[in-house]
Short mmCIF file of C-alpha atoms (C1' of nucleotides) in Angstrom, two decimals:
data_model
loop_
_atom_site.label_atom_id
_atom_site.label_comp_id
_atom_site.label_asym_id
_atom_site.label_seq_id
_atom_site.Cartn_x
_atom_site.Cartn_y
_atom_site.Cartn_z
CA UNK A 260 81.77 99.54 152.65
CA UNK A 261 80.06 102.83 153.52
CA UNK A 262 76.74 103.44 151.83
CA UNK A 263 77.64 106.91 150.59
CA UNK A 264 80.50 105.49 148.54
CA UNK A 265 78.31 103.12 146.62
CA UNK A 266 77.85 104.52 143.16
CA UNK A 267 75.14 101.97 142.59
CA UNK A 268 72.93 103.91 144.95
CA UNK A 269 73.32 107.08 142.89
CA UNK A 270 72.37 105.23 139.73
CA UNK A 271 69.48 103.58 141.48
CA UNK A 272 68.26 106.84 142.88
CA UNK A 273 68.40 108.54 139.49
CA UNK A 274 66.43 105.75 137.91
CA UNK A 275 63.79 105.81 140.62
CA UNK A 276 63.36 109.55 140.32
CA UNK A 277 63.02 109.18 136.58
CA UNK A 278 60.51 106.36 136.87
CA UNK A 279 58.39 108.29 139.33
CA UNK A 280 58.31 111.28 137.01
CA UNK A 281 57.47 109.16 133.99
CA UNK A 282 54.79 107.34 135.90
CA UNK A 283 53.17 110.66 136.73
CA UNK A 284 53.62 111.77 133.12
CA UNK A 285 51.86 108.84 131.45
CA UNK A 286 49.24 108.31 134.14
CA UNK A 287 46.80 110.89 132.71
CA UNK A 288 46.73 108.79 129.55
CA UNK A 289 45.68 105.79 131.64
CA UNK A 290 48.98 104.04 131.06
CA UNK A 291 51.79 102.65 133.17
CA UNK A 292 55.42 103.08 132.15
CA UNK A 293 55.82 99.51 130.84
CA UNK A 294 52.57 99.87 128.93
CA UNK A 295 53.77 103.13 127.42
CA UNK A 296 57.09 101.55 126.44
CA UNK A 297 55.27 98.64 124.85
CA UNK A 298 52.94 100.86 122.83
CA UNK A 299 55.92 102.94 121.75
CA UNK A 300 57.75 99.94 120.33
CA UNK A 301 54.55 98.65 118.83
CA UNK A 302 53.86 101.89 117.00
CA UNK A 303 57.00 101.45 114.98
CA UNK A 304 56.83 97.68 114.61
CA UNK A 305 53.30 96.68 113.72
CA UNK A 306 52.65 92.96 113.85
CA UNK A 307 55.67 92.12 116.00
CA UNK A 308 55.50 88.98 118.15
CA UNK A 309 55.19 89.06 121.93
CA UNK A 310 58.61 87.56 122.43
CA UNK A 311 60.23 90.11 120.12
CA UNK A 312 58.39 92.85 121.94
CA UNK A 313 59.78 91.55 125.22
CA UNK A 314 63.31 91.69 123.84
CA UNK A 315 62.81 95.22 122.57
CA UNK A 316 61.56 96.34 125.98
CA UNK A 317 64.22 94.38 127.81
CA UNK A 318 61.89 92.30 129.90
CA UNK A 319 61.13 88.59 129.98
CA UNK A 320 58.43 87.18 127.68
CA UNK A 321 56.38 86.37 130.77
CA UNK A 322 56.46 89.95 131.99
CA UNK A 323 55.49 91.16 128.55
CA UNK A 324 52.60 88.70 128.44
CA UNK A 325 51.13 90.33 131.55
CA UNK A 326 51.47 93.81 130.05
CA UNK A 327 49.95 92.67 126.75
CA UNK A 328 47.06 91.03 128.54
CA UNK A 329 46.23 94.26 130.32
CA UNK A 330 46.54 96.27 127.11
CA UNK A 331 44.39 93.77 125.19
CA UNK A 332 41.71 93.71 127.89
CA UNK A 333 41.45 97.46 127.65
CA UNK A 334 41.32 97.43 123.86
CA UNK A 335 44.54 99.33 123.26
CA UNK A 336 46.17 96.55 121.27
CA UNK A 337 44.84 93.56 119.38
CA UNK A 338 46.45 90.21 118.73
CA UNK A 339 45.78 87.84 115.87
CA UNK A 340 47.43 84.59 114.77
CA UNK A 341 50.10 85.00 112.13
CA UNK A 342 48.66 84.11 108.70
CA UNK A 343 50.95 81.20 107.95
CA UNK A 344 53.30 81.03 110.94
CA UNK A 345 50.96 79.19 113.26
CA UNK A 346 52.36 79.70 116.71
CA UNK A 347 52.95 83.43 116.51
CA UNK A 348 50.49 86.07 117.65
CA UNK A 349 50.82 89.31 115.72
CA UNK A 350 50.27 92.36 117.90
CA UNK A 351 49.02 95.70 116.64
CA UNK A 352 47.90 99.04 118.02
CA UNK A 353 44.19 99.80 117.90
CA UNK A 354 43.03 103.37 117.20
CA UNK A 355 42.41 103.74 120.94
CA UNK A 356 45.95 102.53 121.60
CA UNK A 357 47.32 105.06 119.16
CA UNK A 358 45.41 107.83 120.87
CA UNK A 359 46.64 106.86 124.32
CA UNK A 360 50.21 106.65 123.07
CA UNK A 361 50.04 110.10 121.51
CA UNK A 362 48.73 111.57 124.73
CA UNK A 363 51.36 109.88 126.88
CA UNK A 364 54.21 110.50 124.47
CA UNK A 365 53.93 114.27 124.62
CA UNK A 366 54.33 114.33 128.38
CA UNK A 367 56.98 111.61 128.48
CA UNK A 368 59.05 113.41 125.88
CA UNK A 369 58.83 116.56 127.97
CA UNK A 370 60.63 114.72 130.76
CA UNK A 371 63.34 113.47 128.41
CA UNK A 372 63.58 116.92 126.92
CA UNK A 373 64.18 118.43 130.35
CA UNK A 374 67.09 116.06 130.92
CA UNK A 375 68.58 116.77 127.52
CA UNK A 376 68.37 120.51 128.09
CA UNK A 377 69.98 120.40 131.49
CA UNK A 378 73.16 118.95 130.01
CA UNK A 379 75.43 120.11 127.21
CA UNK A 380 76.14 117.89 124.25
CA UNK A 381 79.54 116.99 125.69
CA UNK A 382 78.05 116.19 129.07
CA UNK A 383 75.41 113.95 127.57
CA UNK A 384 78.08 112.02 125.73
CA UNK A 385 80.15 111.75 128.85
CA UNK A 386 77.26 110.55 130.98
CA UNK A 387 76.53 107.87 128.44
CA UNK A 388 80.14 106.81 128.37
CA UNK A 389 80.46 106.65 132.14
CA UNK A 390 77.28 104.60 132.45
CA UNK A 391 78.49 102.26 129.73
CA UNK A 392 81.72 101.68 131.61
CA UNK A 393 79.77 100.99 134.79
CA UNK A 394 77.73 98.47 132.87
CA UNK A 395 80.85 96.83 131.61
CA UNK A 396 82.38 96.60 135.07
CA UNK A 397 79.16 95.25 136.54
CA UNK A 398 78.82 92.61 133.88
CA UNK A 399 82.40 91.51 134.33
CA UNK A 400 82.03 91.31 138.11
CA UNK A 401 78.80 89.38 137.81
CA UNK A 402 80.37 86.88 135.47
CA UNK A 403 83.34 86.44 137.76
CA UNK A 404 80.99 85.61 140.61
CA UNK A 405 78.95 83.24 138.50
CA UNK A 406 82.05 81.26 137.65
CA UNK A 407 83.34 81.14 141.21
CA UNK B 254 61.82 111.94 119.70
CA UNK B 255 64.13 109.14 118.64
CA UNK B 256 64.72 106.45 121.23
CA UNK B 257 68.49 106.56 120.96
CA UNK B 258 68.51 110.17 122.09
CA UNK B 259 66.67 109.49 125.30
CA UNK B 260 69.15 109.64 128.11
CA UNK B 261 66.56 108.11 130.38
CA UNK B 262 67.01 104.84 128.57
CA UNK B 263 70.73 104.82 129.32
CA UNK B 264 70.08 105.43 132.98
CA UNK B 265 67.37 102.81 133.01
CA UNK B 266 69.58 100.30 131.31
CA UNK B 267 72.43 100.88 133.73
CA UNK B 268 70.13 100.41 136.68
CA UNK B 269 68.67 97.21 135.28
CA UNK B 270 72.09 95.77 134.62
CA UNK B 271 73.10 96.67 138.13
CA UNK B 272 69.99 95.17 139.66
CA UNK B 273 70.40 91.94 137.72
CA UNK B 274 73.99 91.62 138.93
CA UNK B 275 73.05 92.37 142.52
CA UNK B 276 70.18 89.95 142.39
CA UNK B 277 72.56 87.22 141.28
CA UNK B 278 75.02 88.31 143.96
CA UNK B 279 72.67 88.10 146.93
CA UNK B 280 70.68 85.13 145.70
CA UNK B 281 73.11 82.52 147.11
CA UNK B 282 72.39 83.99 150.54
CA UNK B 283 68.68 83.36 149.94
CA UNK B 284 67.92 87.07 149.73
CA UNK B 285 66.39 89.45 147.23
CA UNK B 286 67.86 92.90 146.68
CA UNK B 287 65.19 94.74 148.71
CA UNK B 288 65.64 92.19 151.49
CA UNK B 289 69.38 92.72 151.43
CA UNK B 290 68.95 96.48 151.53
CA UNK B 291 66.57 96.17 154.45
CA UNK B 292 68.90 93.94 156.45
CA UNK B 293 71.75 96.32 155.69
CA UNK B 294 69.93 99.30 157.14
CA UNK B 295 68.71 97.19 160.01
CA UNK B 296 72.22 96.10 160.95
CA UNK B 297 73.17 99.67 161.70
CA UNK B 298 69.84 100.76 163.17
CA UNK B 299 68.63 98.09 165.55
CA UNK B 300 65.07 98.60 166.78
CA UNK B 301 64.07 101.00 164.01
CA UNK B 302 60.38 101.21 163.07
CA UNK B 303 58.96 99.84 159.83
CA UNK B 304 58.06 103.28 158.55
CA UNK B 305 61.54 104.63 159.27
CA UNK B 306 63.00 101.58 157.55
CA UNK B 307 60.85 102.34 154.51
CA UNK B 308 62.16 105.90 154.39
CA UNK B 309 65.76 104.72 154.68
CA UNK B 310 65.27 102.28 151.81
CA UNK B 311 63.30 104.79 149.77
CA UNK B 312 60.19 102.70 149.38
CA UNK B 313 56.64 103.11 150.63
CA UNK B 314 55.70 101.74 154.06
CA UNK B 315 53.44 99.22 152.34
CA UNK B 316 56.26 97.88 150.20
CA UNK B 317 58.45 97.62 153.27
CA UNK B 318 55.70 95.77 155.13
CA UNK B 319 55.74 93.05 152.48
CA UNK B 320 59.52 92.74 152.66
CA UNK B 321 59.45 92.61 156.44
CA UNK B 322 56.73 89.98 156.41
CA UNK B 323 58.83 87.74 154.21
CA UNK B 324 61.92 88.32 156.34
CA UNK B 325 59.98 87.66 159.55
CA UNK B 326 58.40 84.49 158.18
CA UNK B 327 61.86 83.18 157.41
CA UNK B 328 63.23 84.12 160.81
CA UNK B 329 65.78 86.65 159.59
CA UNK B 330 64.31 89.54 161.56
CA UNK B 331 62.07 89.77 164.59
CA UNK B 332 59.59 92.43 165.53
CA UNK B 333 58.36 93.36 168.99
CA UNK B 334 56.16 96.16 170.30
CA UNK B 335 58.03 99.20 171.50
CA UNK B 336 58.23 99.11 175.32
CA UNK B 337 56.31 102.30 176.00
CA UNK B 338 55.45 103.62 172.54
CA UNK B 339 52.48 101.36 171.87
CA UNK B 340 51.87 101.52 168.17
CA UNK B 341 55.46 101.03 167.04
CA UNK B 342 56.99 97.67 166.19
CA UNK B 343 60.70 97.52 166.84
CA UNK B 344 62.55 95.48 164.26
CA UNK B 345 65.82 93.66 164.85
CA UNK B 346 68.12 91.25 163.08
CA UNK B 347 68.14 87.68 164.33
CA UNK B 348 71.42 85.74 164.35
CA UNK B 349 70.24 84.00 161.17
CA UNK B 350 69.57 87.40 159.65
CA UNK B 351 73.01 88.57 160.54
CA UNK B 352 74.54 85.49 158.94
CA UNK B 353 72.59 85.96 155.73
CA UNK B 354 73.55 89.62 155.58
CA UNK B 355 77.25 88.86 156.01
CA UNK B 356 77.11 86.31 153.21
CA UNK B 357 75.27 88.62 150.84
CA UNK B 358 77.28 91.70 151.73
CA UNK B 359 80.57 90.25 150.61
CA UNK B 360 79.28 89.53 147.13
CA UNK B 361 77.27 92.74 146.84
CA UNK B 362 80.28 94.82 147.83
CA UNK B 363 82.29 93.07 145.16
CA UNK B 364 79.89 94.45 142.56
CA UNK B 365 80.17 97.98 143.97
CA UNK B 366 83.90 97.57 144.19
CA UNK B 367 84.09 96.67 140.52
CA UNK B 368 82.26 99.87 139.60
CA UNK B 369 84.46 101.99 141.83
CA UNK B 370 87.59 100.48 140.33
CA UNK B 371 86.51 101.00 136.75
CA UNK B 372 86.33 104.77 137.29
CA UNK B 373 88.84 107.26 138.56
CA UNK B 374 88.09 109.44 141.54
CA UNK B 375 87.36 112.39 139.26
CA UNK B 376 85.08 110.30 137.07
CA UNK B 377 83.13 109.04 140.03
CA UNK B 378 82.56 112.58 141.19
CA UNK B 379 81.53 113.64 137.74
CA UNK B 380 79.11 110.77 137.30
CA UNK B 381 77.50 111.67 140.60
CA UNK B 382 77.22 115.28 139.61
CA UNK B 383 75.71 114.52 136.20
CA UNK B 384 73.15 112.18 137.72
CA UNK B 385 72.27 114.77 140.34
CA UNK B 386 71.65 117.32 137.63
CA UNK B 387 69.46 114.86 135.76
CA UNK B 388 67.51 114.34 138.95
CA UNK B 389 67.08 118.02 139.36
CA UNK B 390 65.85 118.49 135.81
CA UNK B 391 63.48 115.54 136.11
CA UNK B 392 62.02 116.80 139.35
CA UNK B 393 61.52 120.26 137.92
CA UNK B 394 59.85 118.90 134.79
CA UNK B 395 57.60 116.65 136.84
CA UNK B 396 56.51 119.51 139.01
CA UNK B 397 55.81 121.68 135.99
CA UNK B 398 53.52 118.96 134.63
CA UNK B 399 51.81 118.48 137.94
CA UNK B 400 50.91 122.12 138.08
CA UNK B 401 49.69 122.28 134.51
"C1'" DG C 279 40.86 117.67 179.74
"C1'" DG C 280 39.93 117.48 174.85
"C1'" DA C 281 40.49 118.57 169.88
"C1'" DT C 282 43.99 118.34 166.42
"C1'" DC C 283 47.92 116.75 163.94
"C1'" DA C 284 51.61 113.62 162.77
"C1'" DT C 285 53.19 108.98 162.80
"C1'" DC C 286 52.65 104.16 162.56
"C1'" DA C 287 50.73 99.70 161.09
"C1'" DT C 288 47.78 97.37 158.03
"C1'" DC C 289 44.04 95.80 154.61
"C1'" DA C 290 42.96 95.69 149.70
"C1'" DA C 291 43.54 95.96 144.70
"C1'" DA C 292 46.24 96.37 140.69
"C1'" DG C 293 50.37 95.91 138.09
"C1'" DC C 294 55.21 94.50 137.03
"C1'" DA C 295 59.05 91.23 137.30
"C1'" DT C 296 61.57 86.95 138.18
"C1'" DT C 297 62.52 81.70 137.68
"C1'" DG C 298 61.07 77.28 136.16
"C1'" DA C 299 58.52 74.18 133.30
"C1'" DT C 300 55.54 72.77 129.36
"C1'" DG C 301 53.62 72.19 124.83
"C1'" DA C 302 53.37 73.65 119.99
"C1'" DC C 303 55.29 75.08 115.85
"C1'" DT C 304 58.93 76.13 112.00
"C1'" DG C 305 62.97 75.25 109.56
"C1'" DT C 306 67.17 72.62 108.89
"C1'" DC C 307 69.96 68.78 108.32
"C1'" DA C 308 70.96 63.98 107.91
"C1'" DT D 19 61.00 61.22 106.16
"C1'" DG D 20 62.47 61.93 110.72
"C1'" DA D 21 65.28 63.88 114.41
"C1'" DC D 22 66.86 68.23 116.17
"C1'" DA D 23 67.38 72.97 117.44
"C1'" DG D 24 65.30 77.41 117.93
"C1'" DT D 25 61.37 80.27 118.75
"C1'" DC D 26 56.91 81.21 120.62
"C1'" DA D 27 53.07 81.23 123.92
"C1'" DT D 28 51.59 80.08 128.40
"C1'" DC D 29 50.80 78.11 133.29
"C1'" DA D 30 52.39 78.48 138.07
"C1'" DA D 31 54.66 80.28 142.10
"C1'" DT D 32 57.01 84.32 144.41
"C1'" DG D 33 58.08 88.70 145.37
"C1'" DC D 34 58.23 93.89 144.95
"C1'" DT D 35 55.79 98.35 144.30
"C1'" DT D 36 52.22 101.58 143.88
"C1'" DT D 37 47.77 104.12 145.24
"C1'" DG D 38 44.02 104.48 148.33
"C1'" DA D 39 41.77 103.89 152.67
"C1'" DT D 40 41.40 102.73 157.70
"C1'" DG D 41 42.29 102.59 162.54
"C1'" DA D 42 45.35 103.09 166.53
"C1'" DT D 43 48.57 105.80 169.17
"C1'" DG D 44 51.35 109.64 171.05
"C1'" DA D 45 52.35 114.65 171.28
"C1'" DT D 46 50.88 119.47 171.01
"C1'" DC D 47 48.04 123.33 171.64
"C1'" DC D 48 44.01 125.65 173.46
#
DNA sequence: GGATCATCATCAAAGCATTGATGACTGTCA
DNA sequence: TGACAGTCATCAATGCTTTGATGATGATCC
């Protein structure tokens, strides 16, 4: 199968380009992309648990634990035991975390804004739909292989 | 900016889904996705240098060095100094590497095949074009930020 | 010939991500 | 009350990726 026919490569390339741009965008705020994503979810869900945060960011709880450790060490978030639900650690933004998020968000949104402006409303919808169908096909193929 | 309007998330999600499926696909061959990609390029470019390999796979030379180290340690590739061009290490597939690649390639192609089949020819072209335009917009926005 | 430039390999540090396994806790159901 | 299932946090091992810095080598130009 020739490489230039593989649609996966186009998707991969787009994502890499996007990640590189976002990395550069949030770097002045002293954040990485996963850290920015975590703070973003946290801003709208104060006191959420680490596991729930991981689900929201679509990573494993272990990966989120590493991100949270780095954020905690640098004082951007704080974690405290849940009042009556023993095993859970509530996570919250600190003022410093809120500041960093605000800084990063402006530049990150500029990137998203650029994408949105490049495409018409109809094109945006279509891109979403095409990607969703790719997802569906991929998931189906993966499951077929898992069963074989 | 609401999260559900960010097209970047759709692209990101599609890529993650794809990566997860490919990871599962090449895992029975004892490979990771970057390792598979490296072997794939290597199969058609015997004796290529590590830096050139990195460019072909769109990663940094350092990242490629790690991948090559793991592949070399497991005997899937071998590296030897270039005959007359001193500083270059020629990299080649070993028979074991070729076997692993063949195994992984069948399953990886099945994933790509599933994507290609889900979409019509026109849709594939359109998806490519939309992604390319996203790339363009992202690159432009990133450059604008870099200059600011 | 010798300075300069581009390319290549590599060391180091930091961060993100995966799988697998373990222990602790809550709530439910018998 | 006691067993069970589900959720949560965490340790450990691997592997990929990035930036930054360093040294070696070959080719080009003066």
